[in-house]
Amino acid sequence: MSKIPAPPASSKKSKVVGGNINNDNNIASTFNNFNTGFLKLPDEQSSHRRLLADELKTNGRRRNNSSSPSPDINNADEDDEDAEEEEDEIGDLRVGKLRTNGNRLMFNNNNSNSLRPNLLEEGENGLTNGCSSDMMDISDDDGREGWDNKMQFFMGVISYAVGFGNVWRFPFLLQKNGGGAFLIPYLIMMVIEGVPLFLIELGIGQKLRTGPVGVWNAIHPYLGGVGVSAVIVSYLVSLYYNVILTWVFYYLFKSFSFELPWINCPKLANGSNITECVESSTPANYFWNREAINTSETIGDFGGFTWHMTFCLVFAWFVIYLCVMRGIKSSGKVMYLTATFPYFVLTAFMFRSILLPGATDGLRYMLTPDLSRLWEPDVWLDAATQIFYSMGLGFGGLIAFASYNPVKNNCKRDVLKMSLANLLTSLYTAFVIFCVLGYMGRKNFNSCIEKDMSLILKVAPKLYKNMEEINGNITLEEFTFYLQTDFRDSKFSEIINHPSYKKCELGDIISEAAEGTGLAFVVFTEAISQFPFPPFWAILFFLMLMMLGLGSMFGTLEGVITSLNDAKMIKLSQPMLSLLICASSCLIGLVFTTQAGQYWVSMFDHFAGTYALMCVAFFEVVAVIYVYGCDNFVRDLQYMCDEQIGNFWKITWRFISPVIMFVIFVASIFKSFTKVPEYSAYHASTTHQHLEPYPTWAFFIAFGMY
C-alpha cells in the first residue's frame, strides 16, 4: 500500500487521539463522515482522504489481529510511538497551504497553517468530526507577513475607513435629509447593515489569511468572481480618488505663500480685475474653476492637459508607491501619522471655528431635526449607501488588512471599537464643518440682505438718500423681518416684487455650500481666508486632507496588490508589482487632468463606486452565510474571538442584512432609470454651475462600470 508522506515538523501540534488502537476504525469513520468545513476539498484531496481512511482501517485490522502485547515497562513508549505514527499519517491533510491552479485554490502539503478544521482532535466530548471550528488547528507560521502590533492594525483600518467622505459627504447628507433626523436612519443602518458586514469581512480575512480573490475562491470556485469584482471596483475607485488627492497637493503647495492666491481676484496687465472673477460669486470660486483645474464647459470638451495638475498627479502616485512598495511593512508605519494627524487638525479647527460669528447658526441647522423627512425612502437609501463609503465595505481592503492578523484575534471586539470610532469621527467632523458653514452662511446672508437693501435706493429713491441713511433707520434684522413677512400694502412690497430681489434664507445659503469638492476647495478656502494668518490654517487643512486621502488609498490599493500577490497571477516581486499598478493607474488617470477632468471624476464617483459596490457586498453575505454556512462561520468566530456570538449577529446575517442590501440595490437601479443622470457643468459666461445630462457616449462608459 502506498505510503502517505509525513508532514514537516511543526512547533504547534494539536492533541491527537491515537493512544488506543481500537480508536483507529472510529477515526477513519469520523474522517469519512466529514462533510463540513471551511473549504470544499478538491477531487485530488478527496482521493487523498479516502486513501487515508483505507490506510487507517487496514492498520486497525492488522493491529487487532496481532497477538496482544505482553505487559512490559516499555508499553507506554510503544503507545507513544503509535500516536506519533498516526500523527504522521494524518499530517498531510491537517497541514495545508493554499496554492493556485488556474483560477482555483488548492493545497500544498508544506504549511502548518490549516484552513480547514482539524479532523482528528480530541475535544471536551471526545473525538470531533471536524465541524467545530473551536477545535481547529490553525497557526500563524505560514510565512505571511503580519502587523507589528494590534495598534498598527487598528490605525490602518481607521486610516482606511475615515476619508474624504467623512469630511464632505456626511455633512452634506445631514443638511439634505433633515439635519439631526438623519442620524436616526444612519444609526439604524449602521447597526443592522454596516457592523454585521464589517465583521464578515474582518472574520473571513483573518480566518483564511489571504486576499479578496483568494477568500471567495476558497469558499467555492464559482464565487471567485466576487473577489475579482471587488478588486476591479477598488482599482477604478483608486483612479479618481487619487485625483482628489492631486488637487489637495496642488492647494497645499499654493498655501506656502504670504498671501493665499484665492483671496483676491487676479489683475490684468493694465491693473484691472478679470471680468470672470469679478462676476464670480467669490475669488475662491474663480480660482478653483479657472486657475486650479481650468475647467471646460462640457464633459466632451477635453481642452488639453492642465499641466500643473498633471505634475501633481505624478507626484501623488509617486508618494503612494513609496508607501505601498513593501506592503504593510512600509505603509503600516505611515498609517500611524495618517490616522492620528487629522484629529489634531480637526481639534484646532474646532476651537477656532466655535468662536466665529454665526457658528451657532450652523450647529443649529445641523442638529435641528425635521422628523417628517423620515417618511421619505430617499433618506433611508442615502443612509444605507453612506455606510458603505464611511466604513470602506465591499472594496476588499478590510479583508486584506485582516489577513495580516494572527488567527487568534478578537475581531468582533475590533469591529465594535472601529465602528464606534468611525461614527464619532463623522459626527466630530460634521460639528467642525457646520461651525465654518454657519460662519460663511451668516457672512453671505448679511451680504445678501445688504444687496436687497440697496434696492430701496433704486425702487424708492425718495425714502432714503444713501445706504448710510438706510442703515441708520432700519437694522438688518428689521429689514429681514419686513422682507420675509410679505406686507403688500407697505413700501417693501415693491422691493419684494422687483426682478433683482433675491429672498435671503440663512438655511438655503448654508445648504448650497455643503456638498462635494466645492466644500473643501471653495467654501473652506474662503473661510480660511478670514482667519488670522490664513496660510497657516490653509497648510493645516490641506495637510489633514492629504493624510485622509493617503490613508484611504493605502487600504484601497492593498486590496488590489494583496489579491494579485496571493493568487500569483503576476509573478513579480512586491515592489515591482506595486510599481506596475501605480504606473498604470497614473497613465489612465491622465484623463482626469484634462480640462474636463472634474466631470470625469464626478462620473466615476457616481457609477464606479455605487452599484457594483452594493452588488459585491450582497454576494459577500450570501457566500459566507448561505454557501459556507452561518453556523460554520459562527463557530469560526467563536474560536478566533474566544467568546460567544449572539443571536443578533445570526439574525442580521441570515435575514436583515441581505434583504436591506437587495432593496438598496434595486431601489438605486430603479432610481437611476427613472431620472436621467446629470452632472454639474461650469459655464464661464454665467460663472455658475448648471446641471447637464450626460451625452450618449458617456452612458456607455458609465454603465460599463456597473
XYZ file of C-alpha atoms in Angstrom:
706
model
C 0.000 0.000 0.000
C 1.229 3.441 -0.856
C 2.884 5.297 1.918
C 1.251 8.584 2.933
C 4.032 11.120 3.376
C 4.513 12.646 6.759
C 4.231 16.401 7.302
C 7.167 18.624 8.141
C 7.893 19.215 11.776
C 5.696 21.870 13.354
C 6.100 23.652 16.615
C 2.335 23.728 17.101
C 0.684 20.311 17.307
C -2.844 19.566 18.363
C -3.581 16.751 20.759
C -4.374 13.794 18.538
C -6.211 10.710 19.680
C -4.149 7.667 18.859
C -3.034 6.097 22.094
C -5.781 3.462 21.876
C -5.517 1.060 18.943
C -9.272 0.456 18.948
C -9.883 4.068 18.021
C -8.439 3.652 14.510
C -11.683 2.500 12.937
C -13.572 5.278 14.718
C -11.044 7.759 13.411
C -11.467 6.560 9.846
C -15.252 6.526 10.168
C -15.252 10.023 11.571
C -12.960 11.151 8.798
C -15.221 9.665 6.097
C -18.290 11.315 7.618
C -16.654 14.730 7.483
C -18.998 16.801 5.316
C -18.448 20.311 6.520
C -15.508 22.609 6.727
C -14.297 25.961 5.627
C -13.269 24.725 2.202
C -14.698 22.135 -0.116
C -11.890 19.676 -0.821
C -10.838 19.389 -4.458
C -11.055 15.994 -6.144
C -7.400 15.098 -5.540
C -7.837 15.973 -1.865
C -10.923 13.729 -1.691
C -8.873 10.858 -3.105
C -6.208 11.582 -0.554
C -8.849 11.459 2.155
C -10.182 8.076 1.031
C -6.636 6.739 0.839
C -6.007 7.838 4.394
C -9.242 6.228 5.591
C -8.330 2.894 3.972
C -4.852 3.106 5.460
C -6.206 3.671 8.947
C -8.746 0.834 8.673
C -6.065 -1.582 7.437
C -3.747 -0.593 10.257
C -6.550 -1.113 12.743
C -7.368 -4.603 11.489
C -3.676 -5.557 11.337
C -3.162 -4.468 14.919
C -6.330 -6.106 16.230
C -5.376 -9.443 14.601
C -1.913 -9.408 16.094
C -1.229 -11.020 19.442
C -1.764 -8.909 22.486
C 1.444 -7.357 23.706
C 2.871 -8.737 26.883
C 2.973 -6.452 29.835
C 6.167 -4.534 29.639
C 7.546 -1.435 31.144
C 8.101 -0.086 27.598
C 4.393 -0.381 26.700
C 3.835 3.310 27.249
C 6.670 4.150 24.890
C 5.165 1.909 22.199
C 1.825 3.642 22.593
C 3.561 6.983 22.192
C 5.226 5.735 19.013
C 1.832 4.608 17.695
C 0.429 8.038 18.423
C 3.284 9.694 16.583
C 2.786 7.305 13.655
C -0.876 8.244 13.440
C 0.108 11.891 13.681
C 2.329 11.370 10.631
C -0.452 9.605 8.730
C -2.972 12.402 9.093
C -0.484 15.232 8.917
C -0.788 15.804 5.197
C -4.415 16.833 5.451
C -4.047 18.690 8.720
C -1.337 20.982 7.434
C -2.156 22.611 4.112
C -1.262 25.704 2.262
C -3.224 27.473 -0.425
C -1.790 27.433 -3.900
C -3.356 28.313 -7.210
C -4.183 26.046 -10.102
C -5.578 28.272 -12.784
C -8.367 30.146 -11.073
C -8.868 27.527 -8.359
C -7.210 27.441 -4.970
C -5.612 24.127 -3.955
C -3.439 22.894 -1.107
C 0.261 22.284 -0.826
C 1.355 19.998 1.963
C 4.126 22.225 3.191
C 2.404 24.564 5.592
C 1.338 24.238 9.194
C -1.496 26.733 8.828
C -4.592 24.684 8.082
C -7.558 26.466 6.597
C -9.927 23.624 7.496
C -10.986 22.195 10.844
C -8.627 19.663 12.324
C -10.116 16.269 11.600
C -8.792 14.177 14.456
C -8.730 16.302 17.564
C -9.940 15.475 20.993
C -12.434 17.967 22.395
C -14.388 18.115 25.603
C -16.798 15.467 24.357
C -14.204 13.174 22.820
C -13.239 12.895 19.198
C -14.559 15.669 16.969
C -15.700 15.266 13.395
C -14.149 18.445 12.057
C -17.319 20.541 12.164
C -16.404 22.548 15.220
C -14.200 25.474 14.430
C -13.166 25.984 18.004
C -11.155 22.753 17.627
C -9.284 23.911 14.560
C -5.553 23.540 14.365
C -4.644 26.925 12.996
C -1.275 28.568 13.361
C 0.289 31.726 12.024
C 3.515 30.060 10.884
C 2.662 30.291 7.183
C 5.357 32.775 6.238
C 2.797 35.536 5.699
C 3.822 38.967 6.900
C 1.781 40.494 9.687
C 1.175 43.681 11.600
C 3.850 44.685 14.076
C 1.207 45.049 16.783
C -2.512 45.404 17.352
C -2.366 49.204 17.368
C -0.873 49.243 13.873
C -3.813 47.210 12.568
C -6.277 49.496 14.347
C -4.623 52.594 12.905
C -4.570 51.022 9.455
C -8.303 50.316 9.407
C -9.187 53.738 10.846
C -6.922 55.433 8.321
C -8.543 53.428 5.508
C -12.178 53.878 6.550
C -12.024 57.569 7.521
C -11.566 59.552 4.332
C -12.909 62.350 2.179
C -16.448 61.028 2.561
C -16.395 61.824 6.274
C -15.334 65.409 5.553
C -17.831 66.454 2.915
C -20.337 63.702 2.067
C -21.625 63.034 5.583
C -22.195 66.752 6.409
C -23.963 67.181 3.069
C -26.294 64.259 3.785
C -27.044 65.694 7.215
C -28.267 69.006 5.846
C -30.004 67.372 2.883
C -32.017 64.818 4.859
C -33.490 66.657 7.795
C -30.489 67.619 9.919
C -30.362 65.687 13.167
C -33.218 63.453 11.974
C -30.812 61.820 9.514
C -28.863 60.368 12.435
C -31.782 58.029 13.195
C -31.720 56.075 9.888
C -27.935 56.344 9.788
C -27.515 54.687 13.192
C -30.111 52.020 12.382
C -28.432 51.156 9.077
C -25.054 51.108 10.743
C -26.220 48.578 13.334
C -28.148 46.206 11.066
C -26.124 46.576 7.872
C -22.690 48.143 8.357
C -21.404 46.470 11.516
C -22.513 42.905 10.555
C -20.874 43.172 7.128
C -17.790 44.695 8.767
C -17.459 41.589 10.958
C -17.921 39.264 7.971
C -15.060 40.914 6.077
C -12.674 41.013 9.027
C -13.594 37.490 10.135
C -13.242 35.861 6.741
C -9.949 37.627 6.006
C -8.472 36.735 9.389
C -9.596 33.097 9.120
C -8.280 32.409 5.626
C -5.289 34.784 5.736
C -5.462 35.602 2.043
C -6.622 38.460 -0.187
C -10.124 39.258 -1.502
C -9.863 36.986 -4.556
C -8.436 34.014 -2.660
C -11.051 34.262 0.099
C -14.072 33.761 -2.142
C -12.313 31.264 -4.394
C -11.545 29.215 -1.306
C -15.166 29.099 -0.172
C -16.275 27.963 -3.626
C -14.552 28.183 -7.031
C -17.684 29.694 -8.571
C -17.519 32.617 -6.113
C -14.137 33.814 -7.336
C -15.913 36.479 -9.370
C -16.964 38.233 -6.160
C -13.333 38.840 -5.266
C -12.429 39.827 -8.812
C -15.305 42.336 -8.832
C -14.124 43.826 -5.538
C -10.605 44.219 -6.930
C -11.896 45.906 -10.098
C -14.066 48.299 -8.079
C -11.113 49.137 -5.834
C -8.911 49.801 -8.845
C -11.484 52.066 -10.522
C -12.104 53.980 -7.304
C -8.374 54.456 -6.746
C -8.101 56.048 -10.203
C -10.327 59.009 -9.400
C -9.783 59.070 -5.632
C -6.136 59.866 -6.169
C -7.123 62.770 -8.422
C -8.808 64.397 -5.423
C -5.548 63.841 -3.571
C -3.824 65.520 -6.533
C -5.996 68.611 -6.081
C -5.109 68.592 -2.389
C -1.385 68.543 -3.206
C -1.818 71.499 -5.564
C -3.633 73.586 -2.952
C -1.110 72.561 -0.309
C 1.774 73.792 -2.469
C -0.084 77.059 -3.148
C -0.643 77.569 0.586
C 3.067 78.128 1.178
C 2.871 81.853 0.457
C 2.388 85.026 2.469
C -0.864 85.773 0.640
C -3.165 82.987 -0.463
C -3.865 83.199 -4.224
C -7.615 82.725 -3.828
C -8.183 85.702 -1.515
C -8.288 88.398 -4.220
C -9.078 88.449 -7.913
C -6.028 88.468 -10.190
C -5.426 91.630 -12.198
C -4.680 92.174 -15.858
C -1.578 93.949 -17.121
C -3.408 97.291 -17.109
C -4.315 96.849 -13.446
C -7.998 95.998 -13.938
C -9.636 92.906 -12.489
C -10.550 89.930 -14.662
C -14.235 90.163 -15.514
C -14.955 86.481 -14.885
C -13.525 86.743 -11.371
C -15.496 89.903 -10.592
C -18.739 88.304 -11.749
C -17.996 85.052 -9.929
C -19.533 84.531 -6.521
C -16.138 84.688 -4.766
C -12.451 84.843 -5.741
C -12.092 81.341 -4.255
C -14.710 80.037 -6.705
C -12.901 81.655 -9.635
C -9.532 80.275 -8.522
C -10.933 76.731 -8.330
C -12.666 76.709 -11.707
C -10.161 78.727 -13.705
C -6.729 78.701 -12.042
C -6.690 75.266 -10.404
C -8.475 72.878 -12.776
C -9.204 75.290 -15.678
C -12.477 73.501 -16.267
C -14.240 73.315 -19.625
C -17.976 73.705 -20.089
C -18.854 70.115 -21.081
C -17.591 66.623 -20.357
C -16.721 66.103 -24.025
C -14.564 69.220 -24.276
C -11.207 67.887 -23.033
C -9.311 71.054 -23.973
C -5.841 69.622 -23.359
C -3.970 68.881 -20.151
C -3.779 71.174 -17.155
C -0.053 70.727 -16.752
C 0.368 71.742 -13.137
C -2.291 69.169 -12.211
C -0.552 66.562 -14.366
C 2.685 67.059 -12.443
C 0.788 66.871 -9.138
C -0.849 63.607 -10.259
C 2.535 62.029 -10.999
C 3.835 63.265 -7.653
C 0.804 61.837 -5.811
C 1.256 58.382 -7.351
C 4.983 58.503 -6.587
C 4.271 59.208 -2.903
C 1.757 56.363 -2.765
C 4.202 53.971 -4.420
C 6.872 54.750 -1.831
C 4.371 53.916 0.917
C 2.953 50.661 -0.517
C 6.003 49.230 -2.307
C 6.790 46.846 0.575
C 3.241 46.125 1.696
C 2.189 46.732 5.266
C 5.833 46.827 6.354
C 6.102 50.243 4.699
C 2.516 51.542 4.716
C 1.890 50.327 8.272
C 4.400 52.811 9.673
C 2.879 55.713 7.740
C -0.622 54.857 8.959
C 0.205 55.994 12.482
C 0.503 59.502 11.044
C -2.378 59.329 8.551
C -4.753 58.047 11.237
C -3.932 60.479 14.055
C -2.901 63.753 12.399
C -6.419 64.612 11.075
C -7.811 64.539 14.622
C -5.272 67.109 15.824
C -6.145 69.395 12.914
C -9.885 68.954 13.455
C -9.452 69.846 17.112
C -7.531 73.003 16.202
C -10.251 73.985 13.719
C -12.935 73.212 16.282
C -11.508 75.657 18.839
C -11.069 78.300 16.151
C -14.406 77.889 14.383
C -16.581 77.708 17.501
C -15.569 81.320 18.240
C -16.595 82.588 14.806
C -19.771 84.690 14.456
C -22.521 82.510 13.028
C -21.035 79.199 14.227
C -24.100 78.525 16.373
C -26.311 79.099 13.312
C -24.523 76.271 11.552
C -24.781 73.927 14.536
C -28.460 74.757 14.959
C -29.054 73.986 11.304
C -27.142 70.709 11.613
C -28.851 69.411 14.749
C -32.431 70.647 14.325
C -34.341 67.514 13.289
C -37.001 67.509 10.613
C -38.722 64.267 11.586
C -41.136 64.461 8.650
C -38.242 63.530 6.349
C -38.054 60.069 7.927
C -41.061 59.004 5.845
C -39.152 59.584 2.609
C -37.463 56.464 1.146
C -34.554 58.505 -0.255
C -33.441 59.410 3.270
C -33.073 55.741 4.218
C -31.426 54.970 0.897
C -28.851 57.723 1.458
C -28.173 56.467 4.987
C -27.631 52.887 3.841
C -25.418 53.917 0.931
C -23.278 56.210 3.076
C -22.467 53.274 5.377
C -20.534 51.589 2.551
C -18.375 54.650 1.920
C -17.944 55.580 5.560
C -16.796 52.110 6.666
C -14.983 51.046 3.491
C -17.161 47.969 2.914
C -17.093 45.876 -0.246
C -13.748 47.122 -1.582
C -11.685 44.221 -0.268
C -9.367 46.453 1.742
C -10.742 45.237 5.079
C -10.276 41.606 4.027
C -6.688 42.340 3.006
C -5.936 44.118 6.294
C -7.479 41.321 8.368
C -5.465 38.688 6.506
C -2.328 40.020 8.210
C -3.818 39.465 11.674
C -2.985 36.417 13.793
C -5.782 33.863 13.626
C -6.394 34.060 17.367
C -7.555 37.667 17.472
C -10.837 39.072 18.765
C -12.060 40.605 15.517
C -15.558 41.079 16.956
C -14.202 43.489 19.548
C -12.171 45.210 16.814
C -15.306 45.725 14.734
C -17.237 47.309 17.593
C -14.371 49.634 18.526
C -13.654 50.753 14.974
C -17.340 51.218 14.110
C -17.767 53.470 17.128
C -14.601 55.390 16.236
C -15.849 55.862 12.673
C -19.227 57.159 13.843
C -17.689 59.599 16.327
C -15.270 60.817 13.649
C -18.133 61.563 11.251
C -20.025 63.488 13.937
C -16.917 65.344 15.077
C -16.071 66.322 11.506
C -19.646 67.453 10.852
C -19.516 69.579 14.018
C -16.424 71.445 12.771
C -17.702 71.726 9.186
C -21.044 73.222 10.213
C -19.364 75.732 12.511
C -17.460 77.013 9.481
C -20.543 76.779 7.241
C -22.531 78.751 9.805
C -19.895 81.463 9.781
C -19.829 81.613 5.980
C -23.614 81.384 5.823
C -24.053 84.316 8.189
C -21.500 86.343 6.230
C -23.189 85.646 2.884
C -26.627 86.172 4.415
C -25.692 89.660 5.589
C -24.237 90.389 2.163
C -27.489 89.232 0.557
C -29.545 91.473 2.825
C -27.349 94.473 2.054
C -27.867 93.906 -1.678
C -31.619 93.856 -1.140
C -31.448 96.992 0.974
C -29.637 98.737 -1.861
C -32.746 98.116 -3.981
C -34.540 100.690 -1.864
C -32.377 103.396 -3.407
C -33.485 102.259 -6.876
C -37.128 101.392 -6.210
C -37.961 104.128 -3.695
C -35.302 106.852 -4.015
C -37.454 109.359 -2.151
C -37.398 107.337 1.062
C -33.649 107.398 1.643
C -30.767 109.305 0.134
C -27.963 106.794 0.680
C -27.092 103.475 2.333
C -25.877 105.175 5.484
C -29.295 106.690 5.971
C -30.923 103.306 5.414
C -28.686 101.687 7.987
C -29.460 104.470 10.396
C -33.224 103.997 10.106
C -33.545 100.226 9.871
C -31.397 97.338 11.050
C -30.627 94.176 9.103
C -32.886 92.212 11.439
C -35.801 94.605 10.933
C -35.297 94.655 7.191
C -35.188 90.856 7.116
C -38.417 90.714 9.090
C -40.224 93.023 6.674
C -38.971 91.160 3.621
C -39.842 87.739 4.998
C -43.279 88.996 6.120
C -44.839 89.991 2.817
C -46.643 93.286 3.521
C -48.248 94.028 0.171
C -49.549 97.372 1.420
C -46.192 98.536 2.708
C -43.365 100.301 0.942
C -41.464 96.987 0.878
C -43.922 95.303 -1.461
C -42.244 96.934 -4.472
C -38.887 95.515 -3.400
C -40.290 92.020 -2.977
C -41.738 92.036 -6.498
C -38.639 93.553 -8.089
C -36.825 91.202 -10.561
C -33.465 91.903 -8.884
C -34.771 90.895 -5.489
C -33.374 87.671 -4.034
C -35.019 86.222 -0.974
C -32.362 85.667 1.648
C -32.725 82.457 3.663
C -29.895 81.522 6.003
C -30.695 77.804 5.777
C -30.652 77.843 1.993
C -27.345 79.689 1.913
C -25.745 77.150 4.272
C -27.097 74.172 2.343
C -25.818 75.472 -1.006
C -22.225 75.170 0.208
C -22.309 71.808 1.968
C -21.647 69.351 -0.856
C -18.686 67.709 -2.519
C -15.413 69.145 -3.665
C -16.796 72.675 -3.581
C -16.966 72.430 0.200
C -13.237 71.763 0.555
C -11.811 73.774 -2.329
C -14.194 76.759 -2.398
C -16.146 77.267 0.815
C -13.475 76.166 3.276
C -10.705 78.029 1.469
C -12.810 81.170 1.516
C -13.490 80.729 5.224
C -9.790 80.201 5.925
C -9.031 83.493 4.206
C -10.979 85.220 7.002
C -8.861 83.617 9.738
C -5.850 85.388 11.243
C -2.712 84.409 9.292
C -4.601 82.391 6.626
C -1.590 80.481 5.187
C -1.053 78.661 8.480
C -4.647 77.406 8.600
C -4.605 76.545 4.895
C -1.487 74.411 5.331
C -3.061 72.614 8.298
C -6.324 71.996 6.445
C -4.752 70.577 3.298
C -2.272 68.516 5.293
C -5.278 66.970 7.022
C -6.940 66.205 3.678
C -3.657 64.773 2.402
C -3.466 62.374 5.361
C -7.094 61.322 4.887
C -6.524 60.690 1.189
C -3.289 58.764 1.654
C -4.766 56.540 4.360
C -7.757 55.615 2.220
C -5.564 54.999 -0.817
C -3.349 52.597 1.144
C -6.332 50.413 2.036
C -7.893 50.594 -1.417
C -4.683 49.582 -3.186
C -3.852 46.966 -0.559
C -6.923 45.009 -1.644
C -5.661 45.018 -5.238
C -1.992 44.272 -4.522
C -2.691 41.567 -1.923
C -5.057 39.743 -4.286
C -2.548 39.693 -7.133
C 0.250 38.649 -4.786
C -1.677 35.788 -3.176
C -3.034 34.445 -6.456
C 0.426 34.614 -8.100
C -1.276 35.820 -11.266
C 1.632 38.151 -11.987
C 4.984 36.720 -10.957
C 6.659 39.893 -9.778
C 8.192 40.976 -6.514
C 6.155 43.189 -4.207
C 7.972 46.424 -5.204
C 7.704 45.665 -8.932
C 4.032 44.703 -8.697
C 3.290 47.896 -6.761
C 5.181 49.892 -9.387
C 3.170 48.270 -12.188
C -0.155 49.094 -10.536
C 0.796 52.672 -9.618
C 2.310 53.418 -13.039
C -0.683 52.048 -14.968
C -3.079 53.957 -12.709
C -1.125 57.156 -13.260
C -1.285 56.765 -17.042
C -5.037 56.109 -17.036
C -5.542 58.938 -14.560
C -4.178 61.490 -17.024
C -7.711 61.862 -18.390
C -8.657 63.452 -15.070
C -6.056 66.201 -15.516
C -7.629 67.500 -18.721
C -9.962 70.485 -18.601
C -12.913 68.084 -18.460
C -11.304 66.103 -15.632
C -13.695 67.355 -12.944
C -16.662 65.913 -14.841
C -14.923 62.554 -15.285
C -14.226 62.391 -11.563
C -17.922 63.022 -10.933
C -18.928 60.273 -13.386
C -16.545 57.713 -11.869
C -17.705 58.616 -8.377
C -21.355 58.181 -9.326
C -21.089 54.950 -11.303
C -17.873 53.068 -10.431
C -18.266 53.024 -6.672
C -22.017 52.699 -6.159
C -23.949 49.900 -7.824
C -21.080 47.442 -8.203
C -20.103 48.024 -4.578
C -23.563 47.135 -3.277
C -23.699 44.084 -5.526
C -20.337 42.849 -4.204
C -21.428 43.360 -0.591
C -24.666 41.439 -1.182
C -22.857 38.411 -2.614
C -20.326 38.517 0.214
C -23.120 37.936 2.711
C -24.685 35.220 0.547
C -21.327 33.459 0.118
C -20.451 33.342 3.808
C -23.885 32.837 5.354
C -25.596 30.599 2.791
C -22.805 28.888 0.845
C -20.291 28.290 3.595
C -22.935 28.295 6.304
C -23.857 30.662 9.097
C -23.282 28.059 11.831
C -19.824 27.229 10.498
C -18.881 30.890 10.371
C -20.167 31.462 13.900
C -18.019 28.587 15.166
C -15.017 30.072 13.374
C -15.589 33.420 15.054
C -16.035 31.810 18.452
C -12.718 30.047 18.024
C -10.887 33.167 16.887
C -12.503 35.558 19.380
C -12.769 33.206 22.372
C -16.306 34.394 23.073
C -19.860 33.561 22.088
C -21.536 35.085 19.037
C -25.085 36.099 19.968
C -28.350 35.681 18.094
C -28.299 39.316 16.974
C -25.459 38.575 14.561
C -27.095 35.403 13.237
C -30.438 37.116 12.590
C -28.911 40.118 10.837
C -26.650 37.926 8.708
C -29.371 35.468 7.727
C -32.256 37.830 7.065
C -31.946 41.564 7.721
C -28.646 42.499 6.038
C -29.163 40.640 2.731
C -32.737 41.928 2.420
C -31.672 45.523 3.061
C -28.801 45.351 0.583
C -31.032 43.794 -2.070
C -33.652 46.514 -1.580
C -30.985 49.232 -1.741
C -29.556 47.800 -4.942
C -32.950 47.503 -6.666
C -34.031 50.962 -5.484
C -30.793 52.514 -6.728
C -31.142 50.897 -10.150
C -34.789 51.957 -10.366
C -33.905 55.499 -9.350
C -31.153 55.736 -11.964
C -33.507 54.658 -14.769
C -36.391 56.920 -13.741
C -34.176 60.009 -13.796
C -31.656 60.879 -16.479
C -28.199 61.103 -14.848
C -26.782 64.616 -14.883
C -23.539 66.313 -13.990
C -22.828 69.832 -12.762
C -21.135 71.863 -15.514
C -19.437 75.234 -15.068
C -20.350 77.988 -17.537
C -17.817 80.797 -17.734
C -20.386 83.226 -19.143
C -22.562 82.999 -16.047
C -19.776 81.898 -13.630
C -22.222 79.414 -12.131
C -22.813 75.652 -12.192
C -25.644 74.200 -14.275
C -26.949 70.640 -14.481
C -26.353 68.970 -17.837
C -27.382 65.447 -18.955
C -24.582 63.043 -19.815
C -24.085 62.580 -23.585
C -24.968 59.225 -25.111
C -21.360 58.065 -25.481
C -20.742 58.798 -21.799
C -23.645 56.498 -20.884
C -21.876 53.507 -22.425
C -18.747 54.223 -20.383
C -20.759 54.858 -17.225
C -22.877 51.721 -17.449
C -19.776 49.723 -18.328
C -18.567 50.474 -14.799
C -21.697 48.977 -13.180
